[in-house]
Every structure is written in C-alpha cells, then in structure tokens.
C-alpha cells in the first residue's frame, strides 16, 4: 500500500499539472524609475512628506532634547551614541527589558538604516543604534535620528541599504487608521508621536 | 441615544444569488450613503498619489509581468521560499484546503499552551473561516485591526477587502462600541480620534500579554524566505513582535522572486489601496531572530483552490491580485450594492472573477455582477484584465435553457445571409410603432426575460446593408 501523498507533494503536483504546457513567462520589463532627477532636493522633499504625514521634524544634534519633549524615561538601544543622549530625561538602555518595563517608558530614541524622500519613509532593520523591534513599538513616542547620508530619493535606492533578512520596520508617519469613513486619523496602537531629527552635516 | 445595532450582513439572505441579494442591499439607503461617501473619498486620494508618479504605467507593466512570471514558476519558487524560511528558523507547513490549514493552526496554538490568539487582518484567514473554526474547537481569535474589531463586535461580516467596516459611518461605530465593547469609555463621542483611542485602550493589555498571533502576509519573498505585512495602525507590529508564537497563513500566489521586487509592489500597493504614498507601517521578517520577536515561527502555505485557478490560462491572472481594493472603489456595481451582496469574502470586481474560480460551481452568477465598463482594469495596479476574465467565465459558466435556445436560433439565422436579412426586415417592421421613442421597454414573453431589467433599442429605419447598397449606386 502506498502512503497518501503529503500535502506538500500533492500541492506541488497540482501546480505542475496546472502549468503543463504553459511555457515560460516573458522576462519582466524594468522601465520604471529607480531614482529621482539629479537636481531633486531630497532633504527638502523628505521634510515635506514627513510633515504631510504628521511627523515633527527637527534639525541638528542639539534639537534631540526638544524632540524628546517632557519625556521622563527614555528607552534607548544599548549601542546608541552617547552624545545623542541629550536633555533632562533618564535614558534606559535596553538590555532585555520586559514588556512591562517598556510600557513604563515615555519615549524611545533610536537611529535608522535609511530614509526615503519620495514617501517620507524611515526604515529600521535592527542594525546600529536601532535596537530590537519591541522598543520602537511599545513606547508612545518615537524620536528617530536620520543622518544626511542615510537619506535617498527613491525606494529602489533604499532597499540595498537594508539587511534583507533582518527584521525590518518601515515607518511613514505615526500610527494611523483610515478605517472610519476612510479618513486618516493619527494614533492607534503604535507610537502616536513621531519626531525626526535630521543631522545635516 | 444610540440606536440598536443590526449587523448589515444579517439582512441579506444567506446564499442568495447576487441579483436577489443586491436588491436587498439597494433598499438600504444608509448603507448606500456610507458607501458612496467612503468610495468617493478614496477614489480621489488614489488618483492624486498615483498621478504623482510619472512612471505609474511602467510600474504596472512590471508588476503584472512579475506576477505572471511567479505563476509560471510557482513550484520552484514555493520550494525556494520553504528552503530559505526553514533555514532561517521558521517551520513551513502546507495546506491543501481550508480545513487542513485550520487544523494545523489550531494544533500549533494548543502546542503553545494557549487558547486564544490575537489576529492581524488577513484575507486568507477570512477565506478559510479560521475564527469560526477556532470557535468550534474551543479557541478564541481576537481581531485587532480597527475595522475588523468593529465588524467582530457587531457580529457582522466584512464588506470590503481593505476597510471591512466601510458600510458603517462614525455614529454607527460609536453605537457598536457603546453597546458591545464592555470597556468603552463613558460618554464616547463619534469623533474618529476618540473611537481610535477607545480601540487602543481596549486592545492594549491583550497585545502586551498575548502568547500567540495569527497573521497573513502581503508578500512572501522566495529569495530570502521573508514575509511582508503592510498595515497602518500598529496592531500588525504588535502581533508580529510581542507574542512568542507566530502563525502566518499565506496563499501560494503571494510569492515574489526577489527582495528587490518590493521596490515595485511597495510603490503600487499603498497608493492603490489607501491612497497614501506609503502606509504607516510595513513589517518584514525572516524566520525567527534571537532576542527579537517570536521564537516559534510558523508559515502555512495555502492552496484552497488556487492551483485550480492556475490551470485556467485566462483565469489565472486573478492570482496576481495584491488585494488593494482599488477595483472595488471604482466599481459602479459595488458602490451601490456593497460587499455583502456578493456572498463571498472577496467582493467587487476581483471577487466576481476569483470566487467562481476558487469554488467552482458556487458563484456562477457573480461574473454577471458587472456592466463591463472596464474601470477596474484601468485602476488595477497589477493590470488584471478583469473584464476579459468576466467574459471568459460567462462563456464557461452554465447558461439557462432559454438563453441557450435563443443563442442557437440566433446562430442559425446569422449563419444564413438570406434569413438574416429577412429577420432584420421583420424586426424593423415589427418595431415601427415605437420608432419615435427610440427604445422598447417591455417585450412579450420570452423577450420579457430581457426587458425586465433592460431597455431594447429600436432597430434603425435603414440597416447598414441597405445603406451600403444605396451608396454603391
Ligand atoms: S484585482 Fe487589482 S485592483 Fe482589484 S484588489 Fe486585486 S490588485 Fe487591487
């Protein structure tokens, strides 16, 4: 008696049967843009798009303190540069904090992996100065520092800057919903406040 | 004072054919008003942000071709995904149908020592009715997407792919929260921001303590074994990050060959669905990562009728769908009937071509729920030729005896020039009394079958043949 084929075997066999005689699909054309025009001011565009999606934008290292506002306890990745820890808040390095600990902080301060001007998107891939995903999720206020060389115009330029197999979070503005009459309202489960600090040198 | 909530879906007779269900829906003025308002808003937003990109058409061409390529290489890509996801620490399961997928998911939940899960909005889990299955075996699934939460609290059914509660306005949502949420704040207003805050409070503890989450995925990258979830609220991030166990149920058509393909799809999807340049949050994960997020990561690859769709050369393009819902928002039929009338989790134009293919013989009336105006094809970011598939499915579907007889008779007449000429002449003479009006409203039986829902134009005074003969002289 032959054993019943596994689901895997059966689905693969069904696929092959369905494609019997289907031949090959043509190679996809790639005529779309992969960058912006050379004269585009990508920093200005990034700021415009961030503000459009209700993020606050600040300039220069010193503005970190203002961006953190009146947050008292601020969680930071353990490898966050010392000179970013500005202002009167208590900085709590994440050395495996519990969920309850995270929930007890007012804000989180991190860096990022890349920022896309066209869509106002900040990308995190848990690399340097970013920490694990939970620390940028549980606190209600995220302050993220973007260095000039991390800003690109187009999504196609940003993807190669990410570690493709690391956990990634792409962030475009604070948490929002369009579920009520399709109107965008800021602030549901993720951080309700997003502040972006641009280091332009 | 809040009015009592009556789940909209309960008003539409279950399993009614589309024309009957649509008639019921058309008799609900508030529903039509809510739909017209919401779809109008989203249409304008979509057109704006799609118009911002000067290479929109090239992106659609590429997306369409990548999806066709994926379909042609599905076995190879599925195995590649499995290999890479497994190497990264995920457990990959295969499910032939809904029953099998539900059983695998339920088993994993029990093995994790849990009896409830938090859920990210996912069409695949709606399709397999995971919530109902869980309930039947004593597990509980909590929806966390705001619209899904509204629908679940109202004990209703989703009516739109992207915004399942699109048929409710803010006041109705306030009333649902008021009556069903238990911990709704006193004096809750119908301000969208207040409603969102109420949902945040309601779900927060559940998120922070959940052991198991269930998600779908928008894309599955073969090259890396990664899954991608696109969302707005952060409920997705909560589910994908906080619990120890994560189960993702993914239709086999969600595969993409390369990570870099996201540069195409992540431009098209948010602009087409919510009309945003980018959705607030996109999560990408690959297997399990030590010290970051779930340790026990499962992926269930789901067939459930998809390989049947794959076998149809014309129909298989329906598998390219990225569930943006743009075709629903522009559809004149959907805008008036809403999603429940379609009687399937995939409503609107995409539902009209997908439902009858996923469940052969069950939704043969849906390909007729369209005027073939082509608006859906025009907005579809992956360029699915929906009208073409609709016509194809109409040809394949069953036809009533009367219609078949009429078509046979027409064929016999049209194949014989002399008979055809005589028939045209008879029609001209027969319709003389209505000439001035220009159309016929009611024909005697069996023609009444046609005119019950359509007008028939009166044949012109002179037909083309006569006109041409005249000209030749
Ligand atoms: S068929 Fe096209 S337009 Fe409709 S939901 Fe799918 S991808 Fe979007």
Coordinates of N, CA and C in Angstrom, one line a residue, chain B residues 17-20 22 331-334 337 341-342 348-356 362-373 386-401 403-404 407 449-450 453-454:
Chain B
X17 N -28.7 34.3 -4.5 CA -28.0 34.7 -5.7 C -27.8 36.2 -5.8
X18 N -26.8 36.7 -6.5 CA -26.4 38.1 -6.5 C -27.6 39.0 -6.8
X19 N -28.4 38.8 -7.8 CA -29.4 39.7 -8.1 C -30.4 39.9 -7.0
X20 N -30.7 38.9 -6.2 CA -31.6 38.9 -5.1 C -31.0 39.7 -4.0
X22 N -28.5 41.7 -4.1 CA -28.2 43.1 -4.5 C -29.5 44.0 -4.3
X331 N -15.9 50.6 -8.8 CA -16.9 49.8 -9.4 C -18.3 50.4 -9.2
X332 N -19.1 50.7 -10.3 CA -20.4 51.2 -10.1 C -21.4 50.2 -9.5
X333 N -21.1 48.9 -9.6 CA -22.0 47.9 -9.0 C -21.7 47.8 -7.5
X334 N -20.4 47.7 -7.2 CA -20.0 47.6 -5.8 C -20.5 48.8 -5.0
X337 N -24.2 48.3 -4.2 CA -24.7 47.1 -3.5 C -23.9 46.8 -2.2
X341 N -23.6 41.7 -0.7 CA -24.4 41.1 -1.7 C -23.7 40.0 -2.5
X342 N -22.3 40.1 -2.5 CA -21.6 39.2 -3.4 C -21.5 37.8 -2.7
X348 N -16.8 42.7 -5.0 CA -16.4 43.6 -6.1 C -15.9 42.9 -7.3
X349 N -15.3 43.6 -8.2 CA -14.8 43.0 -9.4 C -13.8 41.9 -9.2
X350 N -12.9 42.0 -8.3 CA -12.0 40.9 -8.1 C -12.7 39.6 -7.6
X351 N -13.7 39.9 -6.7 CA -14.5 38.7 -6.2 C -15.3 38.1 -7.3
X352 N -15.7 38.9 -8.3 CA -16.5 38.4 -9.4 C -15.7 37.4 -10.2
X353 N -14.4 37.6 -10.3 CA -13.6 36.7 -11.1 C -12.9 35.6 -10.2
X354 N -12.7 35.9 -8.9 CA -12.0 35.0 -8.1 C -12.9 34.0 -7.4
X355 N -14.0 34.4 -6.9 CA -14.9 33.5 -6.1 C -15.4 32.3 -7.0
X356 N -15.8 32.6 -8.2 CA -16.3 31.4 -9.0 C -15.2 30.5 -9.4
X362 N -20.1 27.4 -7.6 CA -20.8 28.0 -6.5 C -21.2 29.5 -6.7
X363 N -20.5 30.2 -7.5 CA -20.8 31.6 -7.6 C -20.9 32.0 -9.1
X364 N -21.6 31.1 -9.9 CA -21.7 31.4 -11.3 C -22.4 32.6 -11.7
X365 N -23.2 33.2 -10.7 CA -23.9 34.5 -11.1 C -23.0 35.7 -10.9
X366 N -21.8 35.6 -10.2 CA -21.0 36.7 -10.0 C -20.4 37.3 -11.2
X367 N -20.0 36.5 -12.2 CA -19.4 37.2 -13.4 C -20.4 38.1 -14.1
X368 N -21.7 38.0 -13.8 CA -22.7 38.9 -14.3 C -22.9 40.2 -13.5
X369 N -22.2 40.2 -12.3 CA -22.4 41.4 -11.5 C -21.5 42.5 -11.9
X370 N -21.6 42.8 -13.2 CA -20.7 43.8 -13.8 C -21.3 44.4 -15.1
X371 N -21.0 45.7 -15.3 CA -21.5 46.2 -16.6 C -20.4 46.2 -17.6
X372 N -19.3 45.6 -17.3 CA -18.1 45.5 -18.2 C -17.6 46.9 -18.6
X373 N -17.7 47.9 -17.7 CA -17.3 49.2 -18.0 C -15.8 49.4 -18.1
X386 N -9.8 42.4 -15.8 CA -11.0 41.8 -15.1 C -12.1 41.6 -16.1
X387 N -12.4 42.6 -17.0 CA -13.5 42.4 -18.0 C -13.2 41.1 -18.9
X388 N -12.0 41.0 -19.2 CA -11.7 39.8 -20.1 C -12.0 38.5 -19.3
X389 N -11.6 38.4 -18.1 CA -11.9 37.2 -17.3 C -13.4 37.1 -17.0
X390 N -14.1 38.2 -16.8 CA -15.5 38.1 -16.6 C -16.2 37.5 -17.8
X391 N -15.8 38.0 -19.0 CA -16.5 37.4 -20.2 C -16.1 36.0 -20.4
X392 N -14.8 35.6 -20.1 CA -14.4 34.2 -20.2 C -15.2 33.3 -19.3
X393 N -15.4 33.8 -18.0 CA -16.1 33.0 -17.1 C -17.6 32.9 -17.5
X394 N -18.2 34.0 -18.0 CA -19.6 33.9 -18.5 C -19.7 32.8 -19.6
X395 N -18.7 32.7 -20.4 CA -18.8 31.7 -21.5 C -18.7 30.3 -20.9
X396 N -17.9 30.2 -19.9 CA -17.7 28.9 -19.3 C -18.8 28.4 -18.4
X397 N -19.5 29.4 -17.8 CA -20.5 29.1 -16.8 C -21.7 28.5 -17.4
X398 N -22.6 28.0 -16.6 CA -23.8 27.4 -17.1 C -24.7 28.5 -17.7
X399 N -25.5 28.1 -18.7 CA -26.5 29.0 -19.3 C -27.8 28.4 -19.3
X400 N -28.9 29.2 -19.0 CA -30.2 28.7 -18.9 C -30.7 28.1 -20.2
X401 N -31.6 27.2 -20.2 CA -32.1 26.5 -21.4 C -32.6 27.6 -22.4
X403 N -31.9 30.7 -22.7 CA -30.8 31.5 -23.3 C -30.1 30.7 -24.4
X404 N -29.8 29.4 -24.0 CA -29.1 28.6 -25.0 C -29.9 28.4 -26.3
X407 N -29.7 31.6 -28.3 CA -28.5 31.8 -28.9 C -28.3 30.8 -30.1
X449 N -37.9 38.4 -20.7 CA -36.8 38.0 -19.8 C -35.7 39.0 -20.0
X450 N -35.6 39.5 -21.2 CA -34.5 40.5 -21.5 C -34.9 41.9 -21.0
X453 N -35.0 43.9 -17.1 CA -34.1 44.7 -16.4 C -33.3 45.6 -17.4
X454 N -33.7 45.6 -18.7 CA -33.0 46.4 -19.7 C -34.0 47.0 -20.7

